[in-house]
Tab-separated table of N, CA, C and O in Angstrom:
chain	number	residue	atom	x	y	z
A	15	MET	N	147.979	1.625	47.004
A	15	MET	CA	149.026	0.633	46.905
A	15	MET	C	148.418	-0.729	46.543
A	15	MET	O	148.930	-1.417	45.669
A	16	PHE	N	147.316	-1.088	47.205
A	16	PHE	CA	146.673	-2.351	46.898
A	16	PHE	C	146.082	-2.331	45.491
A	16	PHE	O	146.102	-3.340	44.793
A	17	GLU	N	145.613	-1.157	45.063
A	17	GLU	CA	145.042	-1.050	43.718
A	17	GLU	C	146.113	-1.277	42.653
A	17	GLU	O	145.858	-1.938	41.649
A	18	ARG	N	147.304	-0.744	42.859
A	18	ARG	CA	148.402	-0.987	41.900
A	18	ARG	C	148.749	-2.465	41.841
A	18	ARG	O	148.977	-3.014	40.759
A	19	TRP	N	148.805	-3.100	42.997
A	19	TRP	CA	149.096	-4.527	43.034
A	19	TRP	C	148.006	-5.316	42.310
A	19	TRP	O	148.292	-6.249	41.568
A	20	LEU	N	146.748	-4.912	42.524
A	20	LEU	CA	145.626	-5.588	41.892
A	20	LEU	C	145.655	-5.407	40.373
A	20	LEU	O	145.404	-6.350	39.628
A	21	LYS	N	146.022	-4.206	39.904
A	21	LYS	CA	146.147	-3.978	38.460
A	21	LYS	C	147.233	-4.853	37.860
A	21	LYS	O	147.073	-5.410	36.773
A	22	LYS	N	148.344	-4.970	38.567
A	22	LYS	CA	149.445	-5.787	38.064
A	22	LYS	C	149.062	-7.265	38.062
A	22	LYS	O	149.316	-7.982	37.096
A	23	LYS	N	148.427	-7.725	39.119
A	23	LYS	CA	148.056	-9.129	39.227
A	23	LYS	C	147.006	-9.527	38.194
A	23	LYS	O	147.088	-10.605	37.607
A	24	LEU	N	146.032	-8.650	37.953
A	24	LEU	CA	144.966	-8.951	36.999
A	24	LEU	C	145.303	-8.534	35.567
A	24	LEU	O	144.502	-8.725	34.665
A	25	LYS	N	146.480	-7.915	35.387
A	25	LYS	CA	146.944	-7.450	34.078
A	25	LYS	C	145.948	-6.483	33.438
A	25	LYS	O	145.533	-6.656	32.294
A	26	ILE	N	145.586	-5.452	34.198
A	26	ILE	CA	144.667	-4.427	33.715
A	26	ILE	C	145.482	-3.280	33.155
A	26	ILE	O	146.437	-2.809	33.773
A	27	ASP	N	145.081	-2.818	31.968
A	27	ASP	CA	145.785	-1.734	31.287
A	27	ASP	C	145.723	-0.456	32.121
A	27	ASP	O	144.669	-0.050	32.575
A	28	LYS	N	146.876	0.183	32.302
A	28	LYS	CA	146.958	1.382	33.141
A	28	LYS	C	146.713	2.654	32.348
A	28	LYS	O	146.444	3.686	32.905
A	29	SER	N	146.804	2.614	31.035
A	29	SER	CA	146.720	3.827	30.218
A	29	SER	C	145.295	4.062	29.727
A	29	SER	O	145.036	4.128	28.537
A	30	LYS	N	144.361	4.203	30.641
A	30	LYS	CA	142.965	4.420	30.278
A	30	LYS	C	142.618	5.900	30.174
A	30	LYS	O	141.571	6.248	29.676
A	31	GLY	N	143.441	6.786	30.651
A	31	GLY	CA	143.146	8.209	30.605
A	31	GLY	C	142.722	8.715	31.980
A	31	GLY	O	142.542	7.954	32.923
A	32	ALA	N	142.521	10.010	32.055
A	32	ALA	CA	142.194	10.629	33.335
A	32	ALA	C	140.715	10.492	33.680
A	32	ALA	O	140.360	10.412	34.843
A	33	PHE	N	139.845	10.462	32.681
A	33	PHE	CA	138.410	10.417	32.927
A	33	PHE	C	137.836	9.070	32.524
A	33	PHE	O	138.284	8.439	31.573
A	34	TYR	N	136.816	8.668	33.234
A	34	TYR	CA	136.168	7.392	32.960
A	34	TYR	C	135.262	7.522	31.745
A	34	TYR	O	134.525	8.493	31.599
A	35	LYS	N	135.336	6.549	30.859
A	35	LYS	CA	134.437	6.481	29.715
A	35	LYS	C	133.599	5.226	29.875
A	35	LYS	O	134.118	4.139	30.108
A	36	GLY	N	132.307	5.387	29.746
A	36	GLY	CA	131.401	4.260	29.914
A	36	GLY	C	131.575	3.228	28.811
A	36	GLY	O	132.174	3.489	27.769
A	37	VAL	N	131.019	2.057	29.044
A	37	VAL	CA	131.164	0.981	28.073
A	37	VAL	C	130.238	1.172	26.879
A	37	VAL	O	130.487	0.615	25.816
A	38	ASN	N	129.152	1.940	27.052
A	38	ASN	CA	128.246	2.239	25.943
A	38	ASN	C	127.481	3.525	26.258
A	38	ASN	O	127.529	4.022	27.384
A	39	PRO	N	126.768	4.085	25.273
A	39	PRO	CA	126.041	5.343	25.519
A	39	PRO	C	124.963	5.230	26.591
A	39	PRO	O	124.708	6.196	27.321
A	40	PHE	N	124.332	4.077	26.716
A	40	PHE	CA	123.315	3.895	27.757
A	40	PHE	C	123.911	4.124	29.142
A	40	PHE	O	123.301	4.800	29.987
A	41	GLN	N	125.088	3.584	29.381
A	41	GLN	CA	125.726	3.770	30.687
A	41	GLN	C	126.060	5.234	30.919
A	41	GLN	O	125.840	5.764	32.005
A	42	ARG	N	126.618	5.893	29.909
A	42	ARG	CA	126.982	7.304	30.076
A	42	ARG	C	125.769	8.159	30.416
A	42	ARG	O	125.813	8.972	31.343
A	43	TRP	N	124.679	7.972	29.681
A	43	TRP	CA	123.487	8.778	29.930
A	43	TRP	C	122.831	8.424	31.254
A	43	TRP	O	122.285	9.300	31.942
A	44	THR	N	122.868	7.179	31.639
A	44	THR	CA	122.293	6.788	32.925
A	44	THR	C	123.092	7.392	34.072
A	44	THR	O	122.515	7.882	35.053
A	45	GLU	N	124.413	7.386	33.976
A	45	GLU	CA	125.231	7.989	35.037
A	45	GLU	C	125.038	9.500	35.100
A	45	GLU	O	125.002	10.071	36.192
A	46	ILE	N	124.878	10.153	33.952
A	46	ILE	CA	124.605	11.592	33.945
A	46	ILE	C	123.262	11.873	34.603
A	46	ILE	O	123.128	12.802	35.410
A	47	ALA	N	122.254	11.062	34.289
A	47	ALA	CA	120.930	11.229	34.898
A	47	ALA	C	120.993	11.013	36.410
A	47	ALA	O	120.325	11.730	37.171
A	48	MET	N	121.784	10.036	36.863
A	48	MET	CA	121.912	9.797	38.302
A	48	MET	C	122.583	10.975	38.998
A	48	MET	O	122.184	11.360	40.100
A	49	ILE	N	123.580	11.571	38.370
A	49	ILE	CA	124.255	12.734	38.954
A	49	ILE	C	123.289	13.908	39.060
A	49	ILE	O	123.207	14.571	40.099
A	50	ILE	N	122.532	14.161	37.999
A	50	ILE	CA	121.577	15.266	38.012
A	50	ILE	C	120.501	15.027	39.074
A	50	ILE	O	120.153	15.940	39.834
A	51	ALA	N	119.980	13.811	39.147
A	51	ALA	CA	118.960	13.490	40.152
A	51	ALA	C	119.518	13.670	41.561
A	51	ALA	O	118.838	14.208	42.442
A	52	PHE	N	120.750	13.231	41.789
A	52	PHE	CA	121.358	13.380	43.105
A	52	PHE	C	121.525	14.855	43.459
A	52	PHE	O	121.202	15.270	44.580
A	53	LEU	N	122.004	15.652	42.525
A	53	LEU	CA	122.205	17.070	42.804
A	53	LEU	C	120.894	17.794	43.064
A	53	LEU	O	120.843	18.715	43.889
A	54	LEU	N	119.821	17.394	42.372
A	54	LEU	CA	118.521	18.011	42.625
A	54	LEU	C	117.947	17.571	43.969
A	54	LEU	O	117.376	18.384	44.704
A	55	LEU	N	118.087	16.301	44.296
A	55	LEU	CA	117.533	15.792	45.549
A	55	LEU	C	118.284	16.282	46.781
A	55	LEU	O	117.704	16.377	47.865
A	56	ILE	N	119.557	16.577	46.622
A	56	ILE	CA	120.377	16.960	47.771
A	56	ILE	C	119.860	18.248	48.414
A	56	ILE	O	120.049	18.476	49.607
A	57	TRP	N	119.184	19.091	47.641
A	57	TRP	CA	118.661	20.350	48.175
A	57	TRP	C	117.441	20.146	49.057
A	57	TRP	O	117.102	21.014	49.860
A	58	PHE	N	116.744	19.013	48.912
A	58	PHE	CA	115.468	18.819	49.593
A	58	PHE	C	115.512	17.816	50.742
A	58	PHE	O	114.476	17.507	51.300
A	59	VAL	N	116.664	17.332	51.097
A	59	VAL	CA	116.746	16.315	52.151
A	59	VAL	C	117.402	16.891	53.395
A	59	VAL	O	118.158	17.851	53.328
A	60	ASN	N	117.091	16.267	54.523
A	60	ASN	CA	117.654	16.719	55.797
A	60	ASN	C	119.035	16.145	56.058
A	60	ASN	O	119.855	16.765	56.705
A	61	ASN	N	119.285	14.934	55.589
A	61	ASN	CA	120.548	14.258	55.859
A	61	ASN	C	121.250	13.935	54.536
A	61	ASN	O	121.125	12.832	54.015
A	62	PRO	N	122.004	14.887	53.980
A	62	PRO	CA	122.628	14.645	52.667
A	62	PRO	C	123.726	13.589	52.696
A	62	PRO	O	124.041	13.002	51.668
A	63	ILE	N	124.283	13.307	53.872
A	63	ILE	CA	125.359	12.314	53.950
A	63	ILE	C	124.843	10.931	53.602
A	63	ILE	O	125.479	10.186	52.858
A	64	SER	N	123.684	10.566	54.104
A	64	SER	CA	123.132	9.250	53.778
A	64	SER	C	122.789	9.159	52.294
A	64	SER	O	122.928	8.100	51.682
A	65	TRP	N	122.348	10.264	51.683
A	65	TRP	CA	122.093	10.264	50.241
A	65	TRP	C	123.389	10.148	49.453
A	65	TRP	O	123.424	9.505	48.404
A	66	LEU	N	124.457	10.759	49.944
A	66	LEU	CA	125.758	10.643	49.277
A	66	LEU	C	126.246	9.200	49.315
A	66	LEU	O	126.730	8.670	48.305
A	67	ILE	N	126.104	8.553	50.444
A	67	ILE	CA	126.496	7.147	50.563
A	67	ILE	C	125.644	6.289	49.631
A	67	ILE	O	126.155	5.416	48.923
A	68	GLY	N	124.342	6.561	49.585
A	68	GLY	CA	123.456	5.829	48.683
A	68	GLY	C	123.806	6.056	47.222
A	68	GLY	O	123.779	5.128	46.409
A	69	TYR	N	124.145	7.312	46.882
A	69	TYR	CA	124.532	7.614	45.505
A	69	TYR	C	125.776	6.827	45.104
A	69	TYR	O	125.821	6.230	44.020
A	70	PHE	N	126.809	6.838	45.947
A	70	PHE	CA	128.022	6.090	45.625
A	70	PHE	C	127.734	4.600	45.495
A	70	PHE	O	128.257	3.942	44.594
A	71	LEU	N	126.922	4.081	46.372
A	71	LEU	CA	126.588	2.660	46.325
A	71	LEU	C	125.875	2.303	45.027
A	71	LEU	O	126.254	1.356	44.331
A	72	ILE	N	124.870	3.073	44.659
A	72	ILE	CA	124.108	2.785	43.442
A	72	ILE	C	124.953	3.040	42.191
A	72	ILE	O	124.983	2.223	41.264
A	73	SER	N	125.644	4.162	42.154
A	73	SER	CA	126.414	4.534	40.969
A	73	SER	C	127.549	3.544	40.685
A	73	SER	O	127.712	3.079	39.551
A	74	LEU	N	128.317	3.233	41.692
A	74	LEU	CA	129.440	2.326	41.469
A	74	LEU	C	128.991	0.879	41.276
A	74	LEU	O	129.642	0.126	40.543
A	75	SER	N	127.881	0.488	41.874
A	75	SER	CA	127.334	-0.847	41.612
A	75	SER	C	126.873	-0.957	40.161
A	75	SER	O	127.121	-1.966	39.500
A	76	PHE	N	126.207	0.083	39.671
A	76	PHE	CA	125.769	0.103	38.273
A	76	PHE	C	126.971	0.061	37.333
A	76	PHE	O	126.982	-0.688	36.351
A	77	ARG	N	128.004	0.845	37.638
A	77	ARG	CA	129.205	0.869	36.803
A	77	ARG	C	129.893	-0.495	36.789
A	77	ARG	O	130.307	-0.980	35.741
A	78	ALA	N	130.003	-1.131	37.953
A	78	ALA	CA	130.635	-2.450	38.029
A	78	ALA	C	129.813	-3.480	37.251
A	78	ALA	O	130.377	-4.332	36.556
A	79	PHE	N	128.480	-3.402	37.344
A	79	PHE	CA	127.632	-4.333	36.596
A	79	PHE	C	127.821	-4.158	35.091
A	79	PHE	O	127.939	-5.146	34.359
A	80	MET	N	127.848	-2.917	34.622
A	80	MET	CA	128.020	-2.667	33.186
A	80	MET	C	129.392	-3.140	32.707
A	80	MET	O	129.511	-3.706	31.620
A	81	GLU	N	130.427	-2.909	33.504
A	81	GLU	CA	131.761	-3.390	33.126
A	81	GLU	C	131.802	-4.913	33.121
A	81	GLU	O	132.416	-5.513	32.236
A	82	TRP	N	131.144	-5.534	34.085
A	82	TRP	CA	131.120	-6.993	34.141
A	82	TRP	C	130.353	-7.565	32.953
A	82	TRP	O	130.764	-8.540	32.346
A	83	LYS	N	129.247	-6.939	32.596
A	83	LYS	CA	128.398	-7.451	31.531
A	83	LYS	C	129.025	-7.267	30.151
A	83	LYS	O	128.968	-8.163	29.315
A	84	TYR	N	129.644	-6.111	29.898
A	84	TYR	CA	130.114	-5.796	28.553
A	84	TYR	C	131.625	-5.884	28.363
A	84	TYR	O	132.086	-5.978	27.229
A	85	LYS	N	132.412	-5.806	29.414
A	85	LYS	CA	133.874	-5.857	29.292
A	85	LYS	C	134.459	-6.802	30.336
A	85	LYS	O	135.398	-6.480	31.020
A	86	ARG	N	133.862	-7.962	30.436
A	86	ARG	CA	134.260	-8.918	31.476
A	86	ARG	C	135.725	-9.322	31.353
A	86	ARG	O	136.418	-9.494	32.352
A	87	GLU	N	136.228	-9.470	30.136
A	87	GLU	CA	137.596	-9.947	29.947
A	87	GLU	C	138.652	-8.948	30.427
A	87	GLU	O	139.775	-9.328	30.723
A	88	GLU	N	138.281	-7.655	30.536
A	88	GLU	CA	139.247	-6.654	31.003
A	88	GLU	C	139.346	-6.601	32.529
A	88	GLU	O	140.266	-5.996	33.061
A	89	LYS	N	138.395	-7.163	33.229
A	89	LYS	CA	138.387	-7.293	34.692
A	89	LYS	C	138.397	-5.953	35.440
A	89	LYS	O	138.794	-5.884	36.587
A	90	GLU	N	137.954	-4.892	34.779
A	90	GLU	CA	137.909	-3.591	35.445
A	90	GLU	C	136.835	-3.538	36.524
A	90	GLU	O	136.906	-2.726	37.440
A	91	TYR	N	135.838	-4.382	36.404
A	91	TYR	CA	134.761	-4.386	37.387
A	91	TYR	C	135.276	-4.741	38.779
A	91	TYR	O	134.725	-4.290	39.778
A	92	ILE	N	136.353	-5.493	38.855
A	92	ILE	CA	136.940	-5.831	40.157
A	92	ILE	C	137.502	-4.572	40.814
A	92	ILE	O	137.309	-4.344	42.012
A	93	LEU	N	138.182	-3.729	40.026
A	93	LEU	CA	138.699	-2.470	40.565
A	93	LEU	C	137.568	-1.530	40.967
A	93	LEU	O	137.676	-0.825	41.975
A	94	THR	N	136.499	-1.520	40.199
A	94	THR	CA	135.362	-0.666	40.538
A	94	THR	C	134.733	-1.108	41.855
A	94	THR	O	134.395	-0.278	42.705
A	95	LEU	N	134.565	-2.409	42.034
A	95	LEU	CA	134.013	-2.910	43.296
A	95	LEU	C	134.942	-2.603	44.462
A	95	LEU	O	134.492	-2.220	45.552
A	96	TYR	N	136.243	-2.749	44.238
A	96	TYR	CA	137.222	-2.407	45.278
A	96	TYR	C	137.105	-0.923	45.636
A	96	TYR	O	137.055	-0.565	46.823
A	97	SER	N	137.027	-0.061	44.629
A	97	SER	CA	136.901	1.380	44.875
A	97	SER	C	135.611	1.698	45.611
A	97	SER	O	135.589	2.556	46.493
A	98	MET	N	134.528	1.007	45.248
A	98	MET	CA	133.247	1.245	45.905
A	98	MET	C	133.354	0.962	47.406
A	98	MET	O	132.911	1.762	48.227
A	99	PHE	N	133.945	-0.153	47.772
A	99	PHE	CA	134.060	-0.485	49.186
A	99	PHE	C	134.990	0.480	49.920
A	99	PHE	O	134.707	0.860	51.060
A	100	ILE	N	136.045	0.926	49.285
A	100	ILE	CA	136.945	1.902	49.913
A	100	ILE	C	136.232	3.235	50.119
A	100	ILE	O	136.285	3.828	51.201
A	101	TYR	N	135.536	3.748	49.077
A	101	TYR	CA	134.800	5.011	49.195
A	101	TYR	C	133.750	4.935	50.286
A	101	TYR	O	133.621	5.847	51.104
A	102	LEU	N	132.987	3.857	50.294
A	102	LEU	CA	131.937	3.726	51.301
A	102	LEU	C	132.514	3.613	52.706
A	102	LEU	O	131.981	4.196	53.652
A	103	PHE	N	133.597	2.894	52.846
A	103	PHE	CA	134.243	2.773	54.151
A	103	PHE	C	134.714	4.137	54.645
A	103	PHE	O	134.466	4.521	55.798
A	104	VAL	N	135.363	4.898	53.778
A	104	VAL	CA	135.860	6.219	54.164
A	104	VAL	C	134.698	7.153	54.498
A	104	VAL	O	134.750	7.897	55.487
A	105	LEU	N	133.626	7.127	53.686
A	105	LEU	CA	132.481	7.990	53.971
A	105	LEU	C	131.814	7.637	55.296
A	105	LEU	O	131.489	8.517	56.088
A	106	VAL	N	131.617	6.373	55.531
A	106	VAL	CA	130.954	5.960	56.769
A	106	VAL	C	131.821	6.292	57.982
A	106	VAL	O	131.341	6.860	58.962
A	107	ILE	N	133.091	5.985	57.904
A	107	ILE	CA	133.996	6.300	59.016
A	107	ILE	C	134.099	7.805	59.195
A	107	ILE	O	134.016	8.319	60.318
A	108	GLY	N	134.273	8.528	58.102
A	108	GLY	CA	134.474	9.964	58.179
A	108	GLY	C	133.268	10.751	58.677
A	108	GLY	O	133.422	11.704	59.425
A	109	PHE	N	132.085	10.340	58.302
A	109	PHE	CA	130.915	11.139	58.636
A	109	PHE	C	130.116	10.642	59.831
A	109	PHE	O	129.461	11.414	60.495
A	110	TYR	N	130.143	9.343	60.097
A	110	TYR	CA	129.324	8.837	61.185
A	110	TYR	C	130.087	8.573	62.469
A	110	TYR	O	129.510	8.589	63.541
A	111	LEU	N	131.364	8.314	62.372
A	111	LEU	CA	132.112	7.979	63.578
A	111	LEU	C	132.965	9.120	64.112
A	111	LEU	O	133.404	9.086	65.240
A	112	ILE	N	133.213	10.107	63.291
A	112	ILE	CA	134.060	11.219	63.745
A	112	ILE	C	133.203	12.403	64.113
A	112	ILE	O	132.227	12.725	63.633
């Protein structure tokens, strides 16, 4: 609900499609490499939840930085940062407090 309000207030286009497309090929390949590295590392660690939280933090921070650097006028980086904090809050509450 807050995200819809934020899109309306910042005048962000809603018709972006179902899947995220990076701002350039470097971002796309870097995010693919991060996903592959995370999936490989998850097999060798004792506490995968902390790695999942770290992955979301790094991945969404990188995405927000790339959107801010290359598409600043579209203001999508604000939504990405908002999503990052919501995801991290839910993960931390869901896995560490329950």
